[in-house]
């Protein structure tokens, strides 16, 4: 998954800053259809347990909640809008204006979701429920167990198997980016080089979405000059007298 950048056809909105934050005591259910009932804040991106002197928060095992709000400029309403998380350690449920829009497990990998169908005209509320539990299904793994206190309240325990502190939270940037409604979703390039004959067959597959008239693929040399081109979303381009290169 490529990192989004601002380009002539793409706008980038960075949601970094102070987000509402609370740990889930699991005594009273938290309803994502309502604003998060707290005024406490933490910085995003960052580990939540690295921003406090509270032992209760720093050593918390279980669920936490984040929330922020944002507006979308009217000129972007006709664009495809994608919400991208750099990471959410270790499992996340994402809600936009009270509706669950995606779920992701894997604390150190990015994920994204289209959000056009969930937006409102003003003041969109983004809520994230996050689990920092380490068990046999996570990377890294952890020894997870549960006990209950005298009142029947569940207490979660995680013992790491090695020298590791479980820094967790929204530790990488959260961004919204736009694309045209017709766009390239993915590109796969597989070169097959015949050294004896100085020839290369380059298989190119372009995954597209939306409406388009043509897909043109051009291979350039090191001086930026066209070497070969073709018009297809799935094609093999042949380069004769190929000049191999290596990174300097």
Short mmCIF file of C-alpha atoms in Angstrom, two decimals:
data_model
loop_
_atom_site.label_atom_id
_atom_site.label_comp_id
_atom_site.label_asym_id
_atom_site.label_seq_id
_atom_site.Cartn_x
_atom_site.Cartn_y
_atom_site.Cartn_z
CA UNK A 1 0.00 0.00 0.00
CA UNK A 2 1.62 3.22 -1.19
CA UNK A 3 1.82 6.20 1.15
CA UNK A 4 -0.56 8.97 0.01
CA UNK A 5 0.95 12.25 -1.13
CA UNK A 6 -0.55 15.51 -2.33
CA UNK A 7 -0.53 15.62 -6.14
CA UNK A 8 -2.33 17.65 -8.85
CA UNK A 9 -5.17 15.08 -8.67
CA UNK A 10 -5.08 14.26 -4.95
CA UNK A 11 -5.80 16.28 -1.81
CA UNK A 12 -4.53 15.14 1.57
CA UNK A 13 -6.14 15.94 4.95
CA UNK A 14 -4.02 15.16 8.01
CA UNK A 15 -6.01 14.30 11.16
CA UNK A 16 -2.97 14.51 13.45
CA UNK A 17 -3.53 16.44 16.66
CA UNK A 18 -5.37 16.08 19.95
CA UNK A 19 -8.06 13.40 19.99
CA UNK A 20 -10.49 12.57 22.79
CA UNK A 21 -9.34 9.46 24.64
CA UNK A 22 -10.59 7.12 27.35
CA UNK A 23 -9.92 3.60 28.53
CA UNK A 24 -12.89 1.24 28.47
CA UNK A 25 -13.66 0.13 32.02
CA UNK A 26 -16.20 -2.35 30.59
CA UNK A 27 -18.67 -1.47 33.33
CA UNK A 28 -20.94 0.75 31.23
CA UNK A 29 -21.21 0.08 27.48
CA UNK A 30 -19.85 2.87 25.27
CA UNK A 31 -22.17 3.68 22.36
CA UNK A 32 -20.28 4.88 19.26
CA UNK A 33 -23.52 6.44 18.01
CA UNK A 34 -23.04 9.08 20.71
CA UNK A 35 -20.07 11.42 21.31
CA UNK A 36 -17.35 9.88 23.44
CA UNK A 37 -18.17 10.77 27.09
CA UNK A 38 -14.83 12.31 28.06
CA UNK A 39 -12.87 15.54 27.82
CA UNK A 40 -9.48 13.83 28.19
CA UNK A 41 -7.21 14.04 25.16
CA UNK A 42 -4.04 12.45 23.79
CA UNK A 43 -1.86 13.22 20.80
CA UNK A 44 -2.23 11.29 17.55
CA UNK A 45 0.00 9.84 16.24
CA UNK A 46 1.59 8.50 19.42
CA UNK A 47 1.33 5.65 21.91
CA UNK A 48 -1.37 6.40 24.48
CA UNK A 49 0.60 4.70 27.27
CA UNK A 50 3.62 6.89 26.59
CA UNK A 51 1.69 10.11 27.26
CA UNK A 52 0.70 9.64 30.87
CA UNK A 53 2.10 9.27 34.36
CA UNK A 54 -0.95 7.23 35.33
CA UNK A 55 -0.01 3.62 36.04
CA UNK A 56 -3.62 2.62 35.38
CA UNK A 57 -3.48 3.93 31.82
CA UNK A 58 0.13 3.04 31.11
CA UNK A 59 -0.35 -0.61 32.07
CA UNK A 60 -3.91 -0.93 30.74
CA UNK A 61 -4.75 -4.17 28.92
CA UNK A 62 -8.01 -4.24 27.05
CA UNK A 63 -9.93 -1.64 25.08
CA UNK A 64 -9.50 2.10 24.63
CA UNK A 65 -11.45 4.68 22.64
CA UNK A 66 -10.36 7.59 20.46
CA UNK A 67 -12.48 10.29 18.85
CA UNK A 68 -11.99 13.37 16.67
CA UNK A 69 -14.04 15.43 14.24
CA UNK A 70 -13.35 16.91 10.83
CA UNK A 71 -14.97 18.76 7.95
CA UNK A 72 -14.69 18.02 4.25
CA UNK A 73 -14.40 20.97 1.88
CA UNK A 74 -17.33 21.17 -0.56
CA UNK A 75 -15.11 20.99 -3.69
CA UNK A 76 -14.06 17.50 -2.55
CA UNK A 77 -17.61 16.16 -2.29
CA UNK A 78 -17.53 14.83 -5.84
CA UNK A 79 -14.18 13.05 -5.31
CA UNK A 80 -13.51 9.58 -3.96
CA UNK A 81 -12.50 10.00 -0.31
CA UNK A 82 -10.43 7.43 1.57
CA UNK A 83 -9.65 7.27 5.30
CA UNK A 84 -6.19 5.78 5.93
CA UNK A 85 -4.66 4.61 9.21
CA UNK A 86 -0.89 4.14 9.32
CA UNK A 87 -1.45 1.64 12.13
CA UNK A 88 -3.77 0.84 15.03
CA UNK A 89 -2.14 -1.32 17.68
CA UNK A 90 -3.33 -4.06 17.81
CA UNK A 91 -6.97 -4.31 16.65
CA UNK A 92 -9.37 -1.55 15.65
CA UNK A 93 -13.06 -1.00 15.01
CA UNK A 94 -13.66 2.28 13.17
CA UNK A 95 -16.90 4.27 13.26
CA UNK A 96 -17.85 7.35 11.25
CA UNK A 97 -20.84 9.32 12.51
CA UNK A 98 -21.87 6.31 14.58
CA UNK A 99 -21.66 3.71 11.80
CA UNK A 100 -19.01 1.00 11.78
CA UNK A 101 -17.07 1.37 8.54
CA UNK A 102 -14.17 -1.06 8.94
CA UNK A 103 -12.35 -3.47 11.24
CA UNK A 104 -8.64 -4.27 11.14
CA UNK A 105 -6.35 -6.59 13.06
CA UNK A 106 -2.59 -6.20 12.77
CA UNK A 107 -1.03 -3.52 14.89
CA UNK A 108 1.78 -2.40 12.61
CA UNK A 109 0.22 -2.43 9.14
CA UNK A 110 -1.73 0.33 7.37
CA UNK A 111 -5.36 0.00 6.31
CA UNK A 112 -7.90 2.20 4.58
CA UNK A 113 -11.58 2.49 3.72
CA UNK A 114 -13.71 4.63 1.40
CA UNK A 115 -15.92 6.99 3.41
CA UNK A 116 -18.13 8.86 0.91
CA UNK A 117 -21.29 6.98 1.90
CA UNK A 118 -20.88 7.83 5.60
CA UNK A 119 -20.12 11.55 5.48
CA UNK A 120 -22.43 14.35 6.60
CA UNK A 121 -22.36 17.99 5.52
CA UNK A 122 -20.52 19.32 8.57
CA UNK A 123 -18.64 18.12 11.64
CA UNK A 124 -18.01 14.45 10.89
CA UNK A 125 -17.29 12.42 14.04
CA UNK A 126 -14.61 9.72 13.75
CA UNK A 127 -14.48 7.16 16.58
CA UNK A 128 -12.04 4.29 17.04
CA UNK A 129 -12.33 1.41 19.48
CA UNK A 130 -8.93 -0.18 19.93
CA UNK A 131 -7.66 -3.34 21.63
CA UNK A 132 -4.06 -3.63 22.79
CA UNK A 133 -4.45 -7.25 23.89
CA UNK A 134 -1.57 -9.55 22.98
CA UNK A 135 -2.43 -13.23 22.61
CA UNK A 136 -1.57 -16.18 20.37
CA UNK A 137 -3.26 -14.48 17.37
CA UNK A 138 -1.20 -11.27 17.46
CA UNK A 139 2.27 -10.18 16.45
CA UNK A 140 4.07 -10.16 18.75
CA UNK A 141 2.34 -12.92 20.68
CA UNK A 142 1.55 -12.69 24.38
CA UNK A 143 0.21 -14.82 27.21
CA UNK A 144 -3.34 -13.55 27.72
CA UNK A 145 -5.57 -14.46 30.65
CA UNK A 146 -8.64 -13.15 32.47
CA UNK A 147 -9.70 -13.02 36.10
CA UNK A 148 -12.55 -11.30 37.93
CA UNK A 149 -12.51 -9.14 41.01
CA UNK A 150 -14.89 -9.34 43.99
CA UNK A 151 -17.57 -7.36 42.13
CA UNK A 152 -17.38 -9.60 39.08
CA UNK A 153 -15.49 -7.04 36.99
CA UNK A 154 -13.27 -8.63 34.35
CA UNK A 155 -9.52 -8.05 34.73
CA UNK A 156 -7.36 -8.70 31.68
CA UNK A 157 -3.75 -9.83 32.00
CA UNK A 158 -1.05 -9.92 29.33
CA UNK A 159 2.42 -11.31 29.97
CA UNK A 160 4.90 -10.68 27.18
CA UNK A 161 7.14 -13.59 26.28
CA UNK A 162 10.24 -11.42 25.94
CA UNK A 163 11.69 -7.99 26.72
CA UNK A 164 8.86 -5.93 25.24
CA UNK A 165 6.67 -3.10 26.49
CA UNK A 166 3.28 -3.03 24.83
CA UNK A 167 3.23 0.50 23.43
CA UNK A 168 -0.15 0.82 21.74
CA UNK A 169 -2.67 3.18 20.21
CA UNK A 170 -2.85 5.18 17.00
CA UNK A 171 0.90 5.30 16.63
CA UNK A 172 1.08 6.41 12.99
CA UNK A 173 -0.68 9.19 11.07
CA UNK A 174 -4.39 9.11 10.26
CA UNK A 175 -5.18 10.81 6.96
CA UNK A 176 -7.96 11.34 4.45
CA UNK A 177 -7.02 11.51 0.79
CA UNK A 178 -9.01 12.12 -2.37
CA UNK A 179 -8.80 10.61 -5.83
CA UNK A 180 -10.91 11.05 -8.95
CA UNK A 181 -13.80 8.59 -9.17
CA UNK A 182 -11.90 6.91 -12.01
CA UNK A 183 -8.52 5.86 -10.69
CA UNK A 184 -5.72 3.30 -10.72
CA UNK A 185 -6.15 0.95 -7.79
CA UNK A 186 -3.02 -1.17 -8.20
CA UNK A 187 -0.14 -1.86 -10.58
CA UNK A 188 1.77 -5.14 -10.91
CA UNK A 189 5.03 -5.22 -12.89
CA UNK A 190 6.89 -8.51 -13.48
CA UNK A 191 10.10 -8.31 -15.57
CA UNK A 192 11.51 -11.42 -17.25
CA UNK A 193 15.05 -10.78 -18.49
CA UNK A 194 16.84 -12.89 -21.12
CA UNK A 195 20.50 -12.00 -20.54
CA UNK A 196 21.82 -14.03 -23.47
CA UNK A 197 19.69 -12.14 -25.98
CA UNK A 198 19.66 -8.79 -24.14
CA UNK A 199 15.88 -8.84 -24.08
CA UNK A 200 13.26 -8.21 -21.42
CA UNK A 201 9.58 -9.11 -21.43
CA UNK A 202 7.79 -6.93 -18.91
CA UNK A 203 4.33 -8.04 -17.84
CA UNK A 204 2.21 -5.12 -16.64
CA UNK A 205 -1.22 -5.37 -15.05
CA UNK A 206 -3.11 -2.20 -14.15
CA UNK A 207 -6.15 -2.53 -11.87
CA UNK A 208 -8.56 0.33 -12.53
CA UNK A 209 -11.85 1.51 -11.09
CA UNK A 210 -14.49 3.73 -12.66
CA UNK A 211 -14.92 4.71 -16.29
CA UNK A 212 -12.00 5.19 -18.67
CA UNK A 213 -11.34 5.11 -22.42
CA UNK A 214 -7.78 3.85 -22.52
CA UNK A 215 -4.87 2.62 -20.42
CA UNK A 216 -1.44 3.56 -21.74
CA UNK A 217 1.72 2.07 -20.26
CA UNK A 218 5.13 3.52 -21.16
CA UNK A 219 8.56 2.32 -20.06
CA UNK A 220 11.24 5.02 -19.88
CA UNK A 221 15.02 4.76 -19.92
CA UNK A 222 17.32 6.37 -17.37
CA UNK A 223 17.14 9.66 -19.26
CA UNK A 224 13.34 9.70 -19.14
CA UNK A 225 12.95 8.86 -22.84
CA UNK A 226 10.25 6.38 -23.95
CA UNK A 227 11.57 2.92 -24.84
CA UNK A 228 8.35 1.03 -25.44
CA UNK A 229 4.65 1.59 -24.80
CA UNK A 230 1.32 -0.16 -25.20
CA UNK A 231 -2.41 0.36 -24.76
CA UNK A 232 -3.91 -2.27 -22.48
CA UNK A 233 -4.60 -2.86 -18.79
CA UNK A 234 -2.98 -6.31 -19.06
CA UNK A 235 -0.08 -6.61 -21.46
CA UNK A 236 3.52 -7.74 -21.97
CA UNK A 237 5.96 -5.17 -23.32
CA UNK A 238 9.17 -6.33 -24.98
CA UNK A 239 12.42 -4.38 -24.68
CA UNK A 240 15.21 -5.31 -27.09
CA UNK A 241 18.86 -4.45 -26.44
CA UNK A 242 17.93 -4.00 -22.80
CA UNK A 243 20.29 -2.01 -20.56
CA UNK A 244 20.28 -3.41 -17.05
CA UNK A 245 20.71 -1.10 -14.07
CA UNK A 246 21.31 -1.31 -10.38
CA UNK A 247 20.64 1.18 -7.57
CA UNK A 248 23.61 3.35 -6.68
#
